[in-house]
Coordinates of C-alpha atoms in Angstrom, one line a residue:
M662 CA -18.6 -122.3 20.3
D663 CA -21.6 -123.4 22.4
K664 CA -24.7 -122.9 20.4
Q665 CA -26.7 -122.0 23.4
T666 CA -24.4 -119.1 24.4
A667 CA -26.8 -116.4 23.3
Y668 CA -29.5 -117.8 25.7
S669 CA -27.0 -117.9 28.6
K670 CA -25.9 -114.2 28.4
P671 CA -27.3 -111.6 30.7
V672 CA -30.6 -110.1 29.5
T673 CA -29.7 -106.5 28.6
L674 CA -31.1 -104.3 25.9
K675 CA -27.8 -104.6 24.0
N676 CA -27.9 -108.4 24.0
I677 CA -31.6 -108.6 23.1
L678 CA -31.0 -106.1 20.2
A679 CA -28.1 -108.2 19.0
F680 CA -30.5 -111.2 18.9
A681 CA -33.6 -109.3 17.6
V682 CA -32.3 -106.6 15.2
P683 CA -31.5 -109.0 12.4
T684 CA -35.0 -110.5 12.8
I685 CA -36.6 -107.0 12.7
A686 CA -34.6 -106.2 9.6
M687 CA -35.6 -109.5 8.0
S688 CA -39.2 -109.0 8.8
V689 CA -39.2 -105.5 7.4
F690 CA -37.4 -106.7 4.3
M691 CA -39.9 -109.5 3.9
S692 CA -42.7 -107.0 3.9
F693 CA -41.1 -105.6 0.7
Y694 CA -41.9 -108.7 -1.2
T695 CA -45.6 -107.9 -1.6
M696 CA -45.0 -104.1 -1.6
V697 CA -42.5 -104.4 -4.5
D698 CA -45.1 -106.4 -6.5
G699 CA -47.6 -103.6 -5.8
L700 CA -45.1 -100.9 -6.8
F701 CA -44.2 -102.5 -10.2
V702 CA -47.8 -103.6 -10.9
S703 CA -49.3 -100.2 -10.2
N704 CA -46.7 -98.3 -12.1
L705 CA -46.2 -100.6 -15.1
I706 CA -49.7 -102.1 -15.4
G707 CA -52.1 -99.9 -13.5
T708 CA -54.1 -99.5 -10.3
E709 CA -56.8 -101.9 -11.6
A710 CA -54.1 -104.7 -11.6
L711 CA -53.0 -103.5 -8.1
S712 CA -56.4 -104.1 -6.8
A713 CA -56.2 -107.7 -8.1
I714 CA -53.2 -108.4 -5.7
N715 CA -55.4 -107.5 -2.8
L716 CA -58.4 -109.5 -4.1
T717 CA -56.2 -112.6 -4.2
A718 CA -55.0 -112.2 -0.7
P719 CA -57.8 -114.2 1.0
V720 CA -56.9 -117.3 -1.0
I721 CA -53.2 -116.8 -0.3
Q722 CA -53.9 -116.5 3.4
L723 CA -55.9 -119.8 3.3
V724 CA -53.1 -121.5 1.6
T725 CA -50.4 -120.5 4.1
A726 CA -52.5 -120.6 7.3
V727 CA -51.7 -124.1 8.3
S728 CA -48.0 -123.7 7.7
T729 CA -48.0 -120.5 9.8
M730 CA -49.6 -122.5 12.6
L731 CA -47.0 -125.3 12.5
A732 CA -44.0 -122.9 12.1
T733 CA -44.8 -120.7 15.1
G734 CA -46.3 -123.5 17.3
G735 CA -43.6 -125.9 16.4
S736 CA -40.8 -123.4 17.1
A737 CA -42.1 -122.8 20.6
V738 CA -42.4 -126.5 21.4
I739 CA -38.9 -127.3 20.0
M740 CA -37.1 -124.5 21.8
R741 CA -38.8 -125.3 25.0
K742 CA -37.4 -128.9 24.7
M743 CA -34.0 -127.4 24.0
G744 CA -34.3 -125.4 27.2
E745 CA -35.3 -128.5 29.1
G746 CA -32.2 -130.3 27.9
R747 CA -33.7 -132.6 25.3
P748 CA -31.9 -131.6 22.1
E749 CA -32.1 -134.9 20.2
E750 CA -35.9 -135.1 20.8
A751 CA -36.2 -131.5 19.6
R752 CA -34.4 -132.3 16.4
E753 CA -36.5 -135.3 15.7
D754 CA -39.6 -133.2 16.1
F755 CA -38.1 -130.5 13.9
T756 CA -37.6 -132.9 11.0
F757 CA -41.0 -134.4 11.4
L758 CA -42.7 -131.0 11.4
I759 CA -40.8 -129.9 8.2
L760 CA -42.1 -133.1 6.4
V761 CA -45.6 -132.3 7.6
N762 CA -45.3 -128.8 6.1
V763 CA -44.2 -130.2 2.7
A764 CA -47.3 -132.5 2.7
V765 CA -49.5 -129.6 3.7
G766 CA -48.1 -127.4 0.9
L767 CA -49.0 -130.0 -1.7
V768 CA -52.5 -130.2 -0.4
M769 CA -53.0 -126.5 -0.1
C770 CA -51.7 -125.9 -3.6
A771 CA -54.3 -128.2 -5.1
L772 CA -57.0 -126.7 -2.9
G773 CA -56.0 -123.2 -4.1
Y774 CA -56.6 -124.1 -7.7
Q775 CA -59.9 -125.5 -6.8
I776 CA -61.4 -122.5 -5.0
M777 CA -60.0 -119.5 -6.9
G778 CA -62.5 -119.7 -9.7
P779 CA -65.6 -119.7 -7.4
V780 CA -64.1 -117.0 -5.1
F781 CA -63.4 -114.5 -7.9
G782 CA -66.7 -115.4 -9.6
S783 CA -68.7 -114.4 -6.5
M784 CA -67.2 -110.8 -6.4
G785 CA -68.9 -109.3 -9.4
L786 CA -65.6 -108.1 -10.8
S787 CA -65.0 -106.6 -14.2
E788 CA -63.6 -109.1 -16.8
A789 CA -60.2 -107.3 -16.7
A790 CA -60.0 -107.5 -12.9
A791 CA -61.0 -111.1 -12.8
G792 CA -58.4 -111.9 -15.4
Y793 CA -55.7 -110.2 -13.4
C794 CA -56.7 -112.1 -10.3
E795 CA -56.5 -115.5 -11.9
A796 CA -53.3 -114.7 -13.8
Y797 CA -51.6 -113.7 -10.5
L798 CA -52.8 -116.5 -8.2
S799 CA -52.3 -119.3 -10.7
R800 CA -48.6 -118.5 -10.9
Y801 CA -48.3 -117.8 -7.2
L802 CA -49.6 -121.3 -6.3
L803 CA -46.8 -123.0 -8.2
F804 CA -44.5 -121.9 -5.4
T805 CA -46.6 -123.1 -2.4
V806 CA -44.2 -125.6 -1.0
P807 CA -41.1 -123.3 -1.2
I808 CA -43.2 -120.5 0.4
L809 CA -44.2 -122.8 3.3
L810 CA -40.6 -123.9 3.8
M811 CA -39.5 -120.3 3.8
N812 CA -42.1 -119.6 6.6
N813 CA -40.7 -122.4 8.7
F814 CA -36.9 -121.9 8.0
T815 CA -37.2 -118.2 8.8
L816 CA -38.2 -119.0 12.3
Y817 CA -36.0 -122.0 12.8
M818 CA -32.9 -120.0 11.6
I819 CA -33.7 -117.4 14.3
A820 CA -34.1 -120.1 16.9
S821 CA -30.8 -121.6 15.9
E822 CA -29.0 -118.3 16.4
K823 CA -28.7 -117.8 12.6
A824 CA -30.8 -114.6 12.4
A825 CA -28.1 -112.9 10.4
L826 CA -28.3 -115.7 7.8
S827 CA -32.1 -115.4 7.7
L828 CA -31.7 -111.7 7.1
A829 CA -29.3 -112.3 4.3
C830 CA -31.7 -114.8 2.7
S831 CA -34.5 -112.2 3.0
V832 CA -32.4 -109.5 1.5
G833 CA -31.2 -111.8 -1.3
G834 CA -34.7 -112.9 -2.0
G835 CA -36.0 -109.4 -1.9
V836 CA -33.4 -108.1 -4.4
L837 CA -34.1 -111.1 -6.7
N838 CA -37.8 -110.3 -6.5
M839 CA -37.2 -106.6 -7.4
V840 CA -35.0 -107.5 -10.3
L841 CA -37.3 -110.2 -11.6
D842 CA -40.3 -107.9 -11.2
Y843 CA -38.8 -105.5 -13.7
V844 CA -37.4 -108.1 -16.0
L845 CA -40.6 -110.2 -16.2
I846 CA -43.1 -107.4 -16.3
A847 CA -41.3 -104.6 -18.3
V848 CA -38.9 -106.7 -20.4
C849 CA -40.6 -110.1 -20.9
H850 CA -44.1 -108.6 -20.9
M851 CA -45.5 -111.4 -18.6
G852 CA -47.9 -108.9 -16.9
I853 CA -49.2 -109.5 -13.4
G854 CA -48.3 -113.2 -13.7
G855 CA -44.6 -112.2 -13.9
A856 CA -45.0 -110.4 -10.6
A857 CA -46.3 -113.6 -9.0
V858 CA -43.4 -115.6 -10.4
A859 CA -40.9 -113.0 -9.2
T860 CA -42.4 -113.2 -5.7
G861 CA -42.3 -117.0 -5.7
L862 CA -38.7 -117.2 -6.7
G863 CA -37.7 -114.6 -4.2
Y864 CA -39.3 -116.6 -1.4
S865 CA -37.6 -119.7 -2.7
V866 CA -34.1 -118.4 -1.7
T867 CA -34.8 -119.0 2.0
A868 CA -36.2 -122.4 1.3
V869 CA -33.2 -123.5 -0.7
V870 CA -30.7 -122.1 1.8
G871 CA -32.6 -123.6 4.7
L872 CA -32.5 -127.1 3.2
A873 CA -28.8 -126.8 2.9
V874 CA -28.1 -125.3 6.3
F875 CA -30.3 -127.8 8.3
S876 CA -28.9 -130.7 6.4
R877 CA -25.5 -130.1 8.2
R878 CA -24.8 -130.9 11.8
G879 CA -23.1 -127.6 12.6
S880 CA -26.4 -126.0 13.5
L881 CA -28.3 -126.0 16.8
L882 CA -31.1 -127.6 14.8
Y883 CA -30.5 -130.0 11.9
F884 CA -32.3 -132.8 10.1
V885 CA -32.2 -136.3 11.7
R886 CA -34.3 -139.4 11.4
P887 CA -37.8 -138.1 12.2
A888 CA -39.9 -139.5 15.0
F889 CA -43.6 -139.4 14.0
R890 CA -45.1 -138.3 17.3
L891 CA -48.7 -137.3 16.7
R892 CA -48.8 -135.6 20.1
V893 CA -46.1 -133.2 19.0
L894 CA -48.1 -132.4 15.9
G895 CA -51.1 -131.8 18.1
E896 CA -49.2 -129.7 20.5
A897 CA -47.6 -127.6 17.7
A898 CA -51.0 -127.1 16.2
A899 CA -52.7 -126.2 19.4
N900 CA -49.8 -123.8 20.3
G901 CA -49.8 -122.1 17.0
C902 CA -53.5 -122.1 16.4
S903 CA -53.6 -118.3 17.2
E904 CA -51.3 -117.6 14.3
M905 CA -53.4 -119.9 12.0
A906 CA -56.5 -118.1 13.2
T907 CA -54.8 -114.8 12.4
A908 CA -53.9 -115.9 8.9
L909 CA -57.4 -117.2 8.2
V910 CA -59.4 -114.4 9.6
T911 CA -57.0 -111.9 8.0
G912 CA -58.1 -113.4 4.7
I913 CA -61.8 -113.2 5.7
V914 CA -61.4 -109.6 6.9
T915 CA -59.6 -108.7 3.7
L916 CA -62.5 -110.2 1.7
L917 CA -64.9 -108.1 3.8
F918 CA -62.9 -105.0 3.2
N919 CA -62.9 -105.7 -0.5
W920 CA -66.6 -106.3 -0.7
T921 CA -67.3 -103.1 1.3
M922 CA -65.0 -101.0 -0.8
L923 CA -66.4 -102.4 -4.0
R924 CA -69.8 -101.2 -2.8
F925 CA -68.7 -97.7 -1.7
A926 CA -66.0 -96.9 -4.2
G927 CA -65.6 -99.7 -6.8
E928 CA -62.3 -101.2 -7.8
A929 CA -60.5 -97.9 -7.1
G930 CA -61.5 -98.3 -3.5
V931 CA -59.9 -101.8 -3.4
A932 CA -56.7 -100.3 -4.8
A933 CA -56.8 -97.6 -2.1
V934 CA -57.2 -100.3 0.6
T935 CA -54.3 -102.2 -0.9
I936 CA -52.0 -99.1 -0.6
I937 CA -53.0 -98.6 3.0
M938 CA -52.5 -102.2 3.9
Y939 CA -48.9 -101.9 2.5
V940 CA -48.2 -99.0 4.8
L941 CA -49.7 -100.8 7.9
M942 CA -47.9 -104.0 6.9
F943 CA -44.6 -102.2 6.7
A944 CA -45.0 -100.7 10.2
S945 CA -46.4 -103.9 11.7
S946 CA -43.3 -105.8 10.4
L947 CA -41.3 -103.9 13.0
Y948 CA -43.5 -105.3 15.8
T949 CA -43.6 -108.8 14.3
G950 CA -39.9 -108.8 13.8
W951 CA -39.2 -108.0 17.4
S952 CA -41.8 -110.5 18.6
Y953 CA -40.3 -113.3 16.4
G954 CA -36.8 -112.3 17.6
V955 CA -37.5 -112.6 21.3
A956 CA -39.9 -115.5 21.1
P957 CA -37.1 -118.2 21.2
M958 CA -35.6 -116.5 24.2
I959 CA -39.0 -116.4 26.0
S960 CA -39.6 -120.1 25.2
Y961 CA -36.1 -121.0 26.3
Y962 CA -36.2 -119.1 29.6
H963 CA -39.7 -120.5 30.3
G964 CA -38.4 -124.1 29.8
E965 CA -35.3 -123.3 31.8
R966 CA -37.5 -121.7 34.6
S967 CA -35.3 -118.6 34.5
T968 CA -38.0 -116.2 35.8
G969 CA -35.6 -113.3 36.2
K970 CA -34.5 -113.4 32.6
L971 CA -38.0 -113.9 31.4
K972 CA -39.2 -110.9 33.3
R973 CA -36.4 -108.7 32.1
T974 CA -37.0 -109.8 28.5
V975 CA -40.7 -109.0 28.6
G976 CA -40.1 -105.6 30.3
L977 CA -37.5 -104.5 27.8
S978 CA -39.8 -105.6 25.0
L979 CA -42.7 -103.5 26.2
R980 CA -40.5 -100.4 26.3
V981 CA -39.1 -101.0 22.8
I982 CA -42.6 -101.7 21.4
G983 CA -43.9 -98.5 22.9
C984 CA -41.2 -96.4 21.3
I985 CA -41.6 -98.0 17.9
S986 CA -45.4 -97.4 18.1
L987 CA -45.0 -93.7 18.7
V988 CA -42.4 -93.2 16.0
T989 CA -44.2 -95.2 13.3
A990 CA -47.5 -93.5 13.9
A991 CA -45.9 -90.1 13.6
L992 CA -44.0 -90.9 10.5
S993 CA -46.9 -92.6 8.8
F994 CA -49.2 -89.6 9.4
A995 CA -46.5 -87.0 8.3
A996 CA -45.4 -88.9 5.2
T997 CA -48.9 -89.9 3.9
G998 CA -48.6 -88.0 0.7
P999 CA -45.2 -89.4 -0.4
L1000 CA -46.1 -92.9 0.7
V1001 CA -49.3 -93.0 -1.4
A1002 CA -47.6 -91.3 -4.4
V1003 CA -45.3 -94.3 -4.7
F1004 CA -48.3 -96.4 -5.8
A1005 CA -50.7 -93.9 -7.3
R1006 CA -50.3 -90.6 -9.2
P1007 CA -51.9 -87.5 -7.5
E1008 CA -54.4 -87.1 -10.4
D1009 CA -55.6 -90.7 -10.0
P1010 CA -58.8 -91.0 -7.9
V1011 CA -57.1 -93.7 -5.9
F1012 CA -54.6 -91.2 -4.5
A1013 CA -57.2 -89.1 -2.7
L1014 CA -59.0 -92.2 -1.3
A1015 CA -55.8 -93.7 -0.1
A1016 CA -54.4 -90.5 1.4
T1017 CA -57.5 -89.9 3.5
G1018 CA -57.7 -93.5 4.6
N1019 CA -54.0 -93.7 5.6
R1020 CA -54.2 -90.6 7.9
I1021 CA -57.1 -92.3 9.7
C1022 CA -55.8 -95.8 9.8
T1023 CA -52.5 -94.5 11.2
L1024 CA -54.1 -94.4 14.6
A1025 CA -54.0 -98.2 14.7
L1026 CA -50.2 -98.1 14.8
L1027 CA -50.5 -96.9 18.4
F1028 CA -52.1 -100.2 19.5
I1029 CA -50.9 -102.9 17.0
G1030 CA -47.5 -103.4 18.5
F1031 CA -48.6 -104.4 22.0
N1032 CA -51.4 -106.6 20.6
I1033 CA -48.9 -108.4 18.3
F1034 CA -46.3 -108.8 21.0
T1035 CA -48.8 -110.1 23.7
S1036 CA -50.2 -112.8 21.4
G1037 CA -46.7 -113.9 20.3
M1038 CA -45.5 -113.9 24.0
F1039 CA -48.3 -116.4 25.0
T1040 CA -47.4 -118.6 22.0
A1041 CA -43.8 -118.6 23.1
L1042 CA -45.0 -119.5 26.6
S1043 CA -46.8 -122.5 25.1
N1044 CA -50.2 -121.1 26.0
G1045 CA -51.8 -121.4 22.6
V1046 CA -55.3 -121.0 24.0
V1047 CA -54.8 -117.5 25.3
S1048 CA -52.8 -116.5 22.2
A1049 CA -55.6 -117.8 20.0
I1050 CA -58.2 -115.9 22.0
L1051 CA -56.2 -112.7 21.6
A1052 CA -55.4 -113.2 17.9
F1053 CA -59.0 -114.3 16.9
S1054 CA -60.6 -111.5 18.9
R1055 CA -58.3 -108.9 17.4
S1056 CA -58.3 -110.1 13.8
F1057 CA -61.9 -111.2 13.5
V1058 CA -64.3 -110.5 16.3
F1059 CA -63.4 -106.9 16.9
M1060 CA -62.8 -106.2 13.2
L1061 CA -66.1 -107.8 12.2
I1062 CA -67.9 -105.6 14.8
A1063 CA -66.2 -102.5 13.5
M1064 CA -66.7 -103.3 9.8
L1065 CA -70.4 -104.1 10.3
S1066 CA -71.2 -101.0 12.3
L1067 CA -68.9 -98.1 11.4
P1068 CA -69.4 -98.1 7.6
A1069 CA -73.2 -98.3 8.1
L1070 CA -73.0 -95.2 10.3
L1071 CA -70.2 -93.2 8.7
G1072 CA -69.9 -94.5 5.1
I1073 CA -66.5 -94.8 3.6
R1074 CA -64.9 -92.9 6.6
G1075 CA -66.2 -95.8 8.8
V1076 CA -64.2 -98.2 6.7
W1077 CA -61.0 -96.3 7.5
L1078 CA -61.9 -96.1 11.2
A1079 CA -62.6 -99.8 11.5
T1080 CA -59.0 -100.9 11.9
P1081 CA -58.1 -98.4 14.7
A1082 CA -61.4 -99.2 16.5
A1083 CA -60.7 -103.0 16.3
E1084 CA -57.1 -102.5 17.5
L1085 CA -58.2 -100.4 20.4
M1086 CA -60.7 -103.0 21.6
A1087 CA -58.0 -105.6 21.2
L1088 CA -55.6 -103.5 23.3
A1089 CA -58.1 -103.7 26.2
L1090 CA -58.3 -107.5 25.9
S1091 CA -54.5 -107.9 25.6
A1092 CA -53.8 -105.8 28.6
G1093 CA -56.4 -107.7 30.6
M1094 CA -54.8 -111.1 29.7
F1095 CA -51.3 -109.8 30.3
M1096 CA -52.2 -108.8 33.8
K1097 CA -54.2 -111.9 34.5
Y1098 CA -51.4 -114.4 33.7
R1099 CA -48.5 -112.3 35.2
K1100 CA -48.3 -114.3 38.4
R1101 CA -48.4 -117.7 36.6
Y1102 CA -45.5 -117.0 34.3
H1103 CA -43.6 -114.5 36.5
Y1104 CA -42.9 -112.0 33.7

């Protein structure tokens, strides 16, 4: 079977769904990794330990930011070369970028151990909370290289028309994570450190399978003797810098959220923020999954100069994103109580904080989908500059403006309004860029 057949088919909703649905399912299931940790930690240890997972997030985002950049930027570069009819060169670049990721993982692991003490020491946490943070992160960092390989292989399996395999890896890893969460926390009494080990081993499933799959020549992409082209590394970095910026500033914004909530509501406020982030992350995984699913198609059609297919793919994507936005916003608002109750008991002060916050933050789901898709689309079109502007503005500039102004005016309610306000500002910028570049790329 010709491995490029999926890209040669007519662009219909049915064919795009066949390509993207496994990716959406995979993205949704991957969001369960962190959520499952939170579920077991909050119910078996307590909401104070739950807040620790969120407090470690900025360090984790720093550790994975570079890999995210190389995975998304490299995938766009490699699939464009495939579309241009240069498969051998694409495979050399693929192998080279995987090796770079391994080196980056080792460096980031060492850096994580260096910075976690000063970061947690600057927050003024209770002794128990600080202990939870260090116990979780010190175990999590042991799996840095497998986690970075998982980030890369997930995208490259999709690009190689192995989205179903990627989904199977995510499901297998997620099930392993859930089982180990219970075994390591409830049976082996490893505490929050056991949750980190369970997550790391769950992520490692995709890394191990990916190494096996891409070592064989039956795939569209597979390992060959690498060509160390620094320009390819530079192009991948430039093209994926928006995703790195998103990862970095997400960590910074999470840190800002944590500091603000510590000031307004203490560690219970951080736990409430953690619960709301789980809900938003779950809904956003639908948009991210769709964007990742269609990105190789957009890159391929751009390289092939198939403007008709490109326009059809983008148009159908916008309609799907719009439908998902309406459905997720309605469900999140209607099911706020049951969603929060999964993590906190109704008598816990965290419950009331998280329920109020989730109803307000749900407004953001009306805008997030288009913002995520637009940034991913420009990455797929190898326009990393525009993608970076959109991602950085959305994740940092607009969020910083909202977080500095709204809580000062409205108190804790302003904290909850910050995310919808930032996403609304990002929507205006995304729409402007989308219209500005429409004639250049003919979408």
